[in-house]
PDB file of C-alpha atoms in Angstrom:
ATOM      1  CA  GLU V   1     -12.559  11.087   1.103  1.00 47.00           C
ATOM      2  CA  THR V   2     -11.912   9.039   4.229  1.00 53.00           C
ATOM      3  CA  GLY V   3     -10.006  10.198   7.278  1.00 92.00           C
ATOM      4  CA  VAL V   4      -6.759   8.876   5.779  1.00 96.00           C
ATOM      5  CA  THR V   5      -4.603  11.248   3.761  1.00 96.00           C
ATOM      6  CA  GLN V   6      -1.534  10.513   1.673  1.00 97.00           C
ATOM      7  CA  THR V   7       1.123  12.740   0.145  1.00 97.00           C
ATOM      8  CA  PRO V   8       2.290  13.127  -2.489  1.00 97.00           C
ATOM      9  CA  ARG V   9      -0.487  11.888  -4.761  1.00 96.00           C
ATOM     10  CA  HIS V  10       1.898  11.420  -7.664  1.00 96.00           C
ATOM     11  CA  LEU V  11       5.645  10.812  -7.623  1.00 96.00           C
ATOM     12  CA  VAL V  12       8.138  10.253 -10.413  1.00 95.00           C
ATOM     13  CA  MET V  13      11.626   9.247  -9.371  1.00 93.00           C
ATOM     14  CA  GLY V  14      14.799   7.876 -10.841  1.00 91.00           C
ATOM     15  CA  MET V  15      16.359   4.638  -9.707  1.00 89.00           C
ATOM     16  CA  THR V  16      19.022   6.449  -7.689  1.00 88.00           C
ATOM     17  CA  ASN V  17      16.688   8.868  -5.905  1.00 89.00           C
ATOM     18  CA  LYS V  18      15.543   8.755  -2.306  1.00 94.00           C
ATOM     19  CA  LYS V  19      11.994   9.805  -1.547  1.00 95.00           C
ATOM     20  CA  SER V  20       9.398   9.295   1.164  1.00 97.00           C
ATOM     21  CA  LEU V  21       5.663   8.699   1.125  1.00 98.00           C
ATOM     22  CA  LYS V  22       3.575  10.050   3.975  1.00 98.00           C
ATOM     23  CA  CYS V  23       0.309   8.837   5.432  1.00 98.00           C
ATOM     24  CA  GLU V  24      -1.774  10.402   8.171  1.00 97.00           C
ATOM     25  CA  GLN V  25      -4.970   9.068   9.725  1.00 96.00           C
ATOM     26  CA  HIS V  26      -7.487  11.087  11.700  1.00 93.00           C
ATOM     27  CA  LEU V  27      -9.681   8.177  12.781  1.00 93.00           C
ATOM     28  CA  GLY V  28      -8.119   7.334  16.133  1.00 92.00           C
ATOM     29  CA  HIS V  29      -7.065   3.919  14.875  1.00 91.00           C
ATOM     30  CA  ASN V  30      -4.203   1.915  16.338  1.00 88.00           C
ATOM     31  CA  ALA V  31      -3.073  -0.026  13.274  1.00 91.00           C
ATOM     32  CA  MET V  32      -1.711   1.256   9.984  1.00 93.00           C
ATOM     33  CA  TYR V  33      -0.779  -0.530   6.774  1.00 93.00           C
ATOM     34  CA  TRP V  34       1.130  -0.092   3.535  1.00 95.00           C
ATOM     35  CA  TYR V  35      -0.155  -1.878   0.434  1.00 95.00           C
ATOM     36  CA  LYS V  36       1.093  -2.056  -3.126  1.00 95.00           C
ATOM     37  CA  GLN V  37      -1.486  -2.154  -5.918  1.00 92.00           C
ATOM     38  CA  SER V  38      -0.316  -3.149  -9.382  1.00 88.00           C
ATOM     39  CA  ALA V  39      -2.462  -3.535 -12.473  1.00 80.00           C
ATOM     40  CA  LYS V  40      -4.559  -6.701 -12.528  1.00 69.00           C
ATOM     41  CA  LYS V  41      -3.184  -7.954  -9.222  1.00 78.00           C
ATOM     42  CA  PRO V  42      -4.787  -8.148  -5.804  1.00 82.00           C
ATOM     43  CA  LEU V  43      -3.689  -5.701  -3.168  1.00 88.00           C
ATOM     44  CA  GLU V  44      -0.329  -6.778  -1.763  1.00 90.00           C
ATOM     45  CA  LEU V  45       0.219  -6.185   1.919  1.00 90.00           C
ATOM     46  CA  MET V  46       3.684  -4.749   2.596  1.00 93.00           C
ATOM     47  CA  PHE V  47       3.853  -3.660   6.216  1.00 92.00           C
ATOM     48  CA  VAL V  48       1.618  -3.534   9.260  1.00 90.00           C
ATOM     49  CA  TYR V  49       2.092  -1.422  12.353  1.00 91.00           C
ATOM     50  CA  SER V  50       0.036  -1.947  15.466  1.00 85.00           C
ATOM     51  CA  LEU V  51       0.459   0.502  18.330  1.00 79.00           C
ATOM     52  CA  GLU V  52       3.514   1.875  16.525  1.00 78.00           C
ATOM     53  CA  GLU V  53       5.269  -1.490  16.418  1.00 80.00           C
ATOM     54  CA  ARG V  54       5.833  -3.368  13.185  1.00 80.00           C
ATOM     55  CA  VAL V  55       3.919  -6.650  13.348  1.00 78.00           C
ATOM     56  CA  GLU V  56       4.193  -7.708   9.733  1.00 76.00           C
ATOM     57  CA  ASN V  57       6.832  -7.389   7.050  1.00 76.00           C
ATOM     58  CA  ASN V  58       5.527  -9.304   4.094  1.00 75.00           C
ATOM     59  CA  SER V  59       8.885 -10.187   2.500  1.00 85.00           C
ATOM     60  CA  VAL V  60       9.323  -6.686   1.172  1.00 92.00           C
ATOM     61  CA  PRO V  61      12.738  -5.757  -0.319  1.00 93.00           C
ATOM     62  CA  SER V  62      14.929  -3.574   1.876  1.00 93.00           C
ATOM     63  CA  ARG V  63      14.739  -0.704  -0.624  1.00 95.00           C
ATOM     64  CA  PHE V  64      11.353  -0.033   1.049  1.00 96.00           C
ATOM     65  CA  SER V  65      11.742   1.154   4.622  1.00 95.00           C
ATOM     66  CA  PRO V  66       8.700   1.965   6.771  1.00 95.00           C
ATOM     67  CA  GLU V  67       8.574   4.281   9.750  1.00 95.00           C
ATOM     68  CA  CYS V  68       5.761   4.813  12.239  1.00 94.00           C
ATOM     69  CA  PRO V  69       6.635   7.632  14.655  1.00 93.00           C
ATOM     70  CA  ASN V  70       3.179   7.640  16.277  1.00 92.00           C
ATOM     71  CA  SER V  71      -0.232   6.054  15.810  1.00 90.00           C
ATOM     72  CA  SER V  72      -1.389   8.765  13.407  1.00 94.00           C
ATOM     73  CA  HIS V  73       1.542   8.872  11.000  1.00 96.00           C
ATOM     74  CA  LEU V  74       3.180   6.333   8.735  1.00 97.00           C
ATOM     75  CA  PHE V  75       6.005   6.824   6.269  1.00 97.00           C
ATOM     76  CA  LEU V  76       7.456   4.693   3.506  1.00 97.00           C
ATOM     77  CA  HIS V  77      11.046   5.601   2.653  1.00 97.00           C
ATOM     78  CA  LEU V  78      12.146   4.665  -0.830  1.00 96.00           C
ATOM     79  CA  HIS V  79      15.673   4.297  -2.187  1.00 94.00           C
ATOM     80  CA  THR V  80      17.267   2.700  -5.245  1.00 94.00           C
ATOM     81  CA  LEU V  81      13.917   1.499  -6.562  1.00 94.00           C
ATOM     82  CA  GLN V  82      13.421  -0.510  -9.732  1.00 94.00           C
ATOM     83  CA  PRO V  83      11.003   0.199 -12.591  1.00 93.00           C
ATOM     84  CA  GLU V  84       8.894  -2.797 -11.510  1.00 93.00           C
ATOM     85  CA  ASP V  85       8.230  -0.951  -8.248  1.00 95.00           C
ATOM     86  CA  SER V  86       6.011   1.457 -10.162  1.00 95.00           C
ATOM     87  CA  ALA V  87       2.512   1.063  -8.714  1.00 95.00           C
ATOM     88  CA  LEU V  88      -0.151   2.675  -6.578  1.00 96.00           C
ATOM     89  CA  TYR V  89       0.927   2.660  -2.932  1.00 97.00           C
ATOM     90  CA  LEU V  90      -1.967   2.685  -0.532  1.00 97.00           C
ATOM     91  CA  CYS V  91      -2.022   3.418   3.148  1.00 97.00           C
ATOM     92  CA  ALA V  92      -4.793   2.159   5.396  1.00 95.00           C
ATOM     93  CA  SER V  93      -5.712   2.266   9.051  1.00 94.00           C
ATOM     94  CA  SER V  94      -7.986  -0.017  10.978  1.00 90.00           C
ATOM     95  CA  GLY V  95     -10.121  -0.058  14.026  1.00 79.00           C
ATOM     96  CA  ARG V  96     -11.024  -2.770  16.448  1.00 72.00           C
ATOM     97  CA  TYR V  97     -12.421  -5.287  13.945  1.00 68.00           C
ATOM     98  CA  ASN V  98      -9.788  -4.705  11.274  1.00 73.00           C
ATOM     99  CA  GLU V  99     -12.231  -2.767   9.100  1.00 83.00           C
ATOM    100  CA  GLN V 100      -9.583  -1.029   7.058  1.00 89.00           C
ATOM    101  CA  PHE V 101     -10.020   2.456   5.658  1.00 92.00           C
ATOM    102  CA  PHE V 102      -7.770   3.517   2.804  1.00 94.00           C
ATOM    103  CA  GLY V 103      -6.180   6.739   1.713  1.00 95.00           C
ATOM    104  CA  PRO V 104      -6.255   7.919  -1.916  1.00 95.00           C
ATOM    105  CA  GLY V 105      -2.848   6.423  -2.669  1.00 96.00           C
ATOM    106  CA  THR V 106       0.399   7.656  -4.174  1.00 97.00           C
ATOM    107  CA  ARG V 107       0.918   6.855  -7.846  1.00 96.00           C
ATOM    108  CA  LEU V 108       4.640   6.064  -8.089  1.00 96.00           C
ATOM    109  CA  THR V 109       6.550   5.897 -11.346  1.00 96.00           C
ATOM    110  CA  VAL V 110      10.182   4.749 -11.306  1.00 95.00           C
ATOM    111  CA  LEU V 111      12.157   5.670 -14.382  1.00 93.00           C
TER     112      LEU V 111
ATOM    113  CA  GLY S   1      -3.019 -21.469   0.015  1.00 33.00           C
ATOM    114  CA  GLU S   2      -5.706 -19.068   1.042  1.00 36.00           C
ATOM    115  CA  SER S   3      -7.207 -17.049  -1.750  1.00 44.00           C
ATOM    116  CA  VAL S   4     -10.106 -14.814  -2.525  1.00 54.00           C
ATOM    117  CA  GLY S   5     -11.356 -14.974  -6.063  1.00 50.00           C
ATOM    118  CA  LEU S   6     -13.994 -13.320  -8.182  1.00 43.00           C
ATOM    119  CA  HIS S   7     -16.115 -15.128 -10.755  1.00 46.00           C
ATOM    120  CA  LEU S   8     -16.336 -12.346 -13.369  1.00 51.00           C
ATOM    121  CA  PRO S   9     -13.771  -9.701 -14.212  1.00 82.00           C
ATOM    122  CA  THR S  10     -16.352  -7.322 -15.770  1.00 91.00           C
ATOM    123  CA  LEU S  11     -20.074  -6.876 -15.206  1.00 93.00           C
ATOM    124  CA  SER S  12     -22.118  -4.604 -17.468  1.00 95.00           C
ATOM    125  CA  VAL S  13     -25.599  -3.504 -16.412  1.00 96.00           C
ATOM    126  CA  GLN S  14     -28.178  -0.922 -17.387  1.00 97.00           C
ATOM    127  CA  GLU S  15     -28.984   1.974 -15.093  1.00 97.00           C
ATOM    128  CA  GLY S  16     -31.793   1.006 -12.771  1.00 97.00           C
ATOM    129  CA  ASP S  17     -31.036  -2.712 -12.857  1.00 96.00           C
ATOM    130  CA  ASN S  18     -29.915  -4.649  -9.821  1.00 97.00           C
ATOM    131  CA  SER S  19     -26.274  -5.790  -9.836  1.00 97.00           C
ATOM    132  CA  ILE S  20     -24.822  -8.866  -8.200  1.00 96.00           C
ATOM    133  CA  ILE S  21     -21.088  -9.222  -7.748  1.00 95.00           C
ATOM    134  CA  ASN S  22     -19.770 -12.549  -6.532  1.00 94.00           C
ATOM    135  CA  CYS S  23     -16.727 -13.611  -4.572  1.00 93.00           C
ATOM    136  CA  ALA S  24     -15.421 -17.032  -3.604  1.00 92.00           C
ATOM    137  CA  TYR S  25     -13.139 -17.557  -0.656  1.00 89.00           C
ATOM    138  CA  SER S  26     -11.252 -20.641   0.344  1.00 80.00           C
ATOM    139  CA  ASN S  27     -10.375 -20.219   4.019  1.00 87.00           C
ATOM    140  CA  SER S  28     -12.991 -21.643   6.340  1.00 86.00           C
ATOM    141  CA  ALA S  29     -11.222 -19.915   9.242  1.00 85.00           C
ATOM    142  CA  SER S  30     -12.142 -16.479   7.887  1.00 89.00           C
ATOM    143  CA  ASP S  31     -14.512 -14.745  10.275  1.00 89.00           C
ATOM    144  CA  TYR S  32     -15.041 -11.306   8.765  1.00 91.00           C
ATOM    145  CA  PHE S  33     -15.581 -10.035   5.238  1.00 94.00           C
ATOM    146  CA  ILE S  34     -15.594  -6.606   3.644  1.00 94.00           C
ATOM    147  CA  TRP S  35     -16.647  -5.253   0.263  1.00 96.00           C
ATOM    148  CA  TYR S  36     -14.734  -2.314  -1.173  1.00 96.00           C
ATOM    149  CA  LYS S  37     -15.410   0.002  -4.107  1.00 96.00           C
ATOM    150  CA  GLN S  38     -12.530   1.583  -5.968  1.00 94.00           C
ATOM    151  CA  GLU S  39     -13.097   4.345  -8.469  1.00 92.00           C
ATOM    152  CA  SER S  40     -10.452   5.352 -10.965  1.00 87.00           C
ATOM    153  CA  GLY S  41      -7.678   7.376  -9.347  1.00 83.00           C
ATOM    154  CA  LYS S  42      -8.962   6.791  -5.819  1.00 89.00           C
ATOM    155  CA  GLY S  43      -8.232   4.470  -2.962  1.00 92.00           C
ATOM    156  CA  PRO S  44     -10.609   1.628  -2.047  1.00 93.00           C
ATOM    157  CA  GLN S  45     -13.731   2.788  -0.242  1.00 94.00           C
ATOM    158  CA  PHE S  46     -15.331   0.673   2.474  1.00 92.00           C
ATOM    159  CA  ILE S  47     -18.896  -0.275   1.449  1.00 95.00           C
ATOM    160  CA  ILE S  48     -20.204  -2.895   3.825  1.00 96.00           C
ATOM    161  CA  ASP S  49     -18.960  -5.684   6.048  1.00 94.00           C
ATOM    162  CA  ILE S  50     -20.339  -8.902   7.485  1.00 95.00           C
ATOM    163  CA  ARG S  51     -19.224 -11.237  10.239  1.00 93.00           C
ATOM    164  CA  SER S  52     -19.245 -14.985   9.852  1.00 93.00           C
ATOM    165  CA  ASN S  53     -22.061 -15.396  12.383  1.00 94.00           C
ATOM    166  CA  MET S  54     -24.415 -13.649   9.954  1.00 96.00           C
ATOM    167  CA  ASP S  55     -25.669 -14.629   6.496  1.00 96.00           C
ATOM    168  CA  LYS S  56     -27.077 -11.301   5.358  1.00 97.00           C
ATOM    169  CA  ARG S  57     -26.504  -7.643   6.044  1.00 97.00           C
ATOM    170  CA  GLN S  58     -28.142  -4.648   4.418  1.00 97.00           C
ATOM    171  CA  GLY S  59     -26.936  -1.131   3.891  1.00 95.00           C
ATOM    172  CA  GLN S  60     -28.152   1.731   1.800  1.00 93.00           C
ATOM    173  CA  ARG S  61     -28.957   0.150  -1.620  1.00 96.00           C
ATOM    174  CA  VAL S  62     -26.448  -2.639  -0.913  1.00 98.00           C
ATOM    175  CA  THR S  63     -26.848  -6.095   0.561  1.00 98.00           C
ATOM    176  CA  VAL S  64     -24.119  -8.589   1.329  1.00 98.00           C
ATOM    177  CA  LEU S  65     -24.915 -12.297   1.465  1.00 98.00           C
ATOM    178  CA  LEU S  66     -22.621 -14.860   3.010  1.00 97.00           C
ATOM    179  CA  ASN S  67     -22.916 -18.579   2.342  1.00 96.00           C
ATOM    180  CA  LYS S  68     -20.376 -20.332   4.524  1.00 93.00           C
ATOM    181  CA  THR S  69     -21.351 -23.772   3.267  1.00 93.00           C
ATOM    182  CA  VAL S  70     -19.982 -23.051  -0.201  1.00 93.00           C
ATOM    183  CA  LYS S  71     -17.635 -20.247   0.887  1.00 93.00           C
ATOM    184  CA  HIS S  72     -19.370 -17.662  -1.238  1.00 94.00           C
ATOM    185  CA  LEU S  73     -19.919 -13.950  -0.741  1.00 95.00           C
ATOM    186  CA  SER S  74     -22.023 -11.652  -2.877  1.00 97.00           C
ATOM    187  CA  LEU S  75     -22.707  -7.953  -3.092  1.00 97.00           C
ATOM    188  CA  GLN S  76     -26.079  -6.860  -4.379  1.00 98.00           C
ATOM    189  CA  ILE S  77     -26.576  -3.276  -5.507  1.00 98.00           C
ATOM    190  CA  ALA S  78     -30.169  -2.179  -5.994  1.00 97.00           C
ATOM    191  CA  ALA S  79     -31.182   0.300  -8.711  1.00 97.00           C
ATOM    192  CA  THR S  80     -27.647   0.597 -10.028  1.00 97.00           C
ATOM    193  CA  GLN S  81     -26.582   4.117 -10.960  1.00 96.00           C
ATOM    194  CA  PRO S  82     -23.811   5.409 -13.246  1.00 95.00           C
ATOM    195  CA  GLY S  83     -21.966   6.540 -10.125  1.00 95.00           C
ATOM    196  CA  ASP S  84     -21.724   2.909  -9.076  1.00 97.00           C
ATOM    197  CA  SER S  85     -19.322   2.225 -11.956  1.00 96.00           C
ATOM    198  CA  ALA S  86     -16.063   1.138 -10.320  1.00 95.00           C
ATOM    199  CA  VAL S  87     -14.015  -1.904  -9.408  1.00 93.00           C
ATOM    200  CA  TYR S  88     -15.448  -3.873  -6.519  1.00 95.00           C
ATOM    201  CA  PHE S  89     -13.460  -6.356  -4.504  1.00 91.00           C
ATOM    202  CA  CYS S  90     -13.991  -8.414  -1.451  1.00 93.00           C
ATOM    203  CA  ALA S  91     -11.626  -9.069   1.409  1.00 92.00           C
ATOM    204  CA  GLU S  92     -11.585 -11.782   4.040  1.00 91.00           C
ATOM    205  CA  ARG S  93     -10.030 -11.675   7.447  1.00 88.00           C
ATOM    206  CA  MET S  94      -8.392 -14.893   8.460  1.00 78.00           C
ATOM    207  CA  ASN S  95      -8.762 -15.525  12.144  1.00 71.00           C
ATOM    208  CA  THR S  96      -5.275 -16.995  12.456  1.00 63.00           C
ATOM    209  CA  GLY S  97      -2.259 -15.195  13.818  1.00 58.00           C
ATOM    210  CA  PHE S  98      -2.286 -11.491  13.092  1.00 63.00           C
ATOM    211  CA  GLN S  99      -5.708 -10.803  11.624  1.00 64.00           C
ATOM    212  CA  LYS S 100      -4.766  -9.406   8.244  1.00 78.00           C
ATOM    213  CA  LEU S 101      -7.087  -9.065   5.270  1.00 85.00           C
ATOM    214  CA  VAL S 102      -6.711 -10.995   2.022  1.00 87.00           C
ATOM    215  CA  PHE S 103      -8.098  -9.219  -1.026  1.00 87.00           C
ATOM    216  CA  GLY S 104      -9.526 -10.466  -4.300  1.00 84.00           C
ATOM    217  CA  THR S 105      -8.521  -9.128  -7.702  1.00 80.00           C
ATOM    218  CA  GLY S 106     -11.757  -7.227  -8.285  1.00 88.00           C
ATOM    219  CA  THR S 107     -14.745  -7.047 -10.634  1.00 92.00           C
ATOM    220  CA  ARG S 108     -15.276  -4.019 -12.808  1.00 93.00           C
ATOM    221  CA  LEU S 109     -18.897  -2.836 -12.815  1.00 96.00           C
ATOM    222  CA  LEU S 110     -19.936  -0.814 -15.860  1.00 95.00           C
ATOM    223  CA  VAL S 111     -23.292   0.958 -15.675  1.00 96.00           C
ATOM    224  CA  SER S 112     -24.821   2.191 -18.910  1.00 94.00           C
ATOM    225  CA  PRO S 113     -27.381   5.048 -18.862  1.00 89.00           C
TER     226      PRO S 113
END
């Protein structure tokens, strides 16, 4: 395992639920990322935070809301999701040269 | 637009053989490349990286080759082992604006004993 942890590892939620994904990095990095990984598709960048400020929002629907309270923690708040949002959600952090290190991911299923 | 693509979706090899996984990229402004390995149920694992001012870099049992003329990247795995079975994908960093990575779809490597 890398120095990036994610909880929960698995999450099943209904379309009306509100849940949050958590990511924590222990690598001393200054940038953190949320990615969506669906079957047979490349990794899709969702959000980027650098020094706790959001620098990229890759046209993600507002039902996904990120939060970065400090350089070690990143959250993804979920509400009123759709079944097509079911995927593996990966968190990553990066160092100086953007060598990104990933967490194990949260497998999300929306019923 | 920019894209990173892989020539083969699945590569099957025998244990002990050398494996070569290829990747084509289209952005000549990319200045940094990474290979990742992703095992089932796990997040992508950093394997090796290379900067655009290099054409070869070696790690433990792995070598990455970069051919900027034809925008081609390859990952060579020596003496492939069953534990190497996974999906491998490359990523390029475009040196424009915020330096985000663009990922390919991946090649599945199957190693038979």
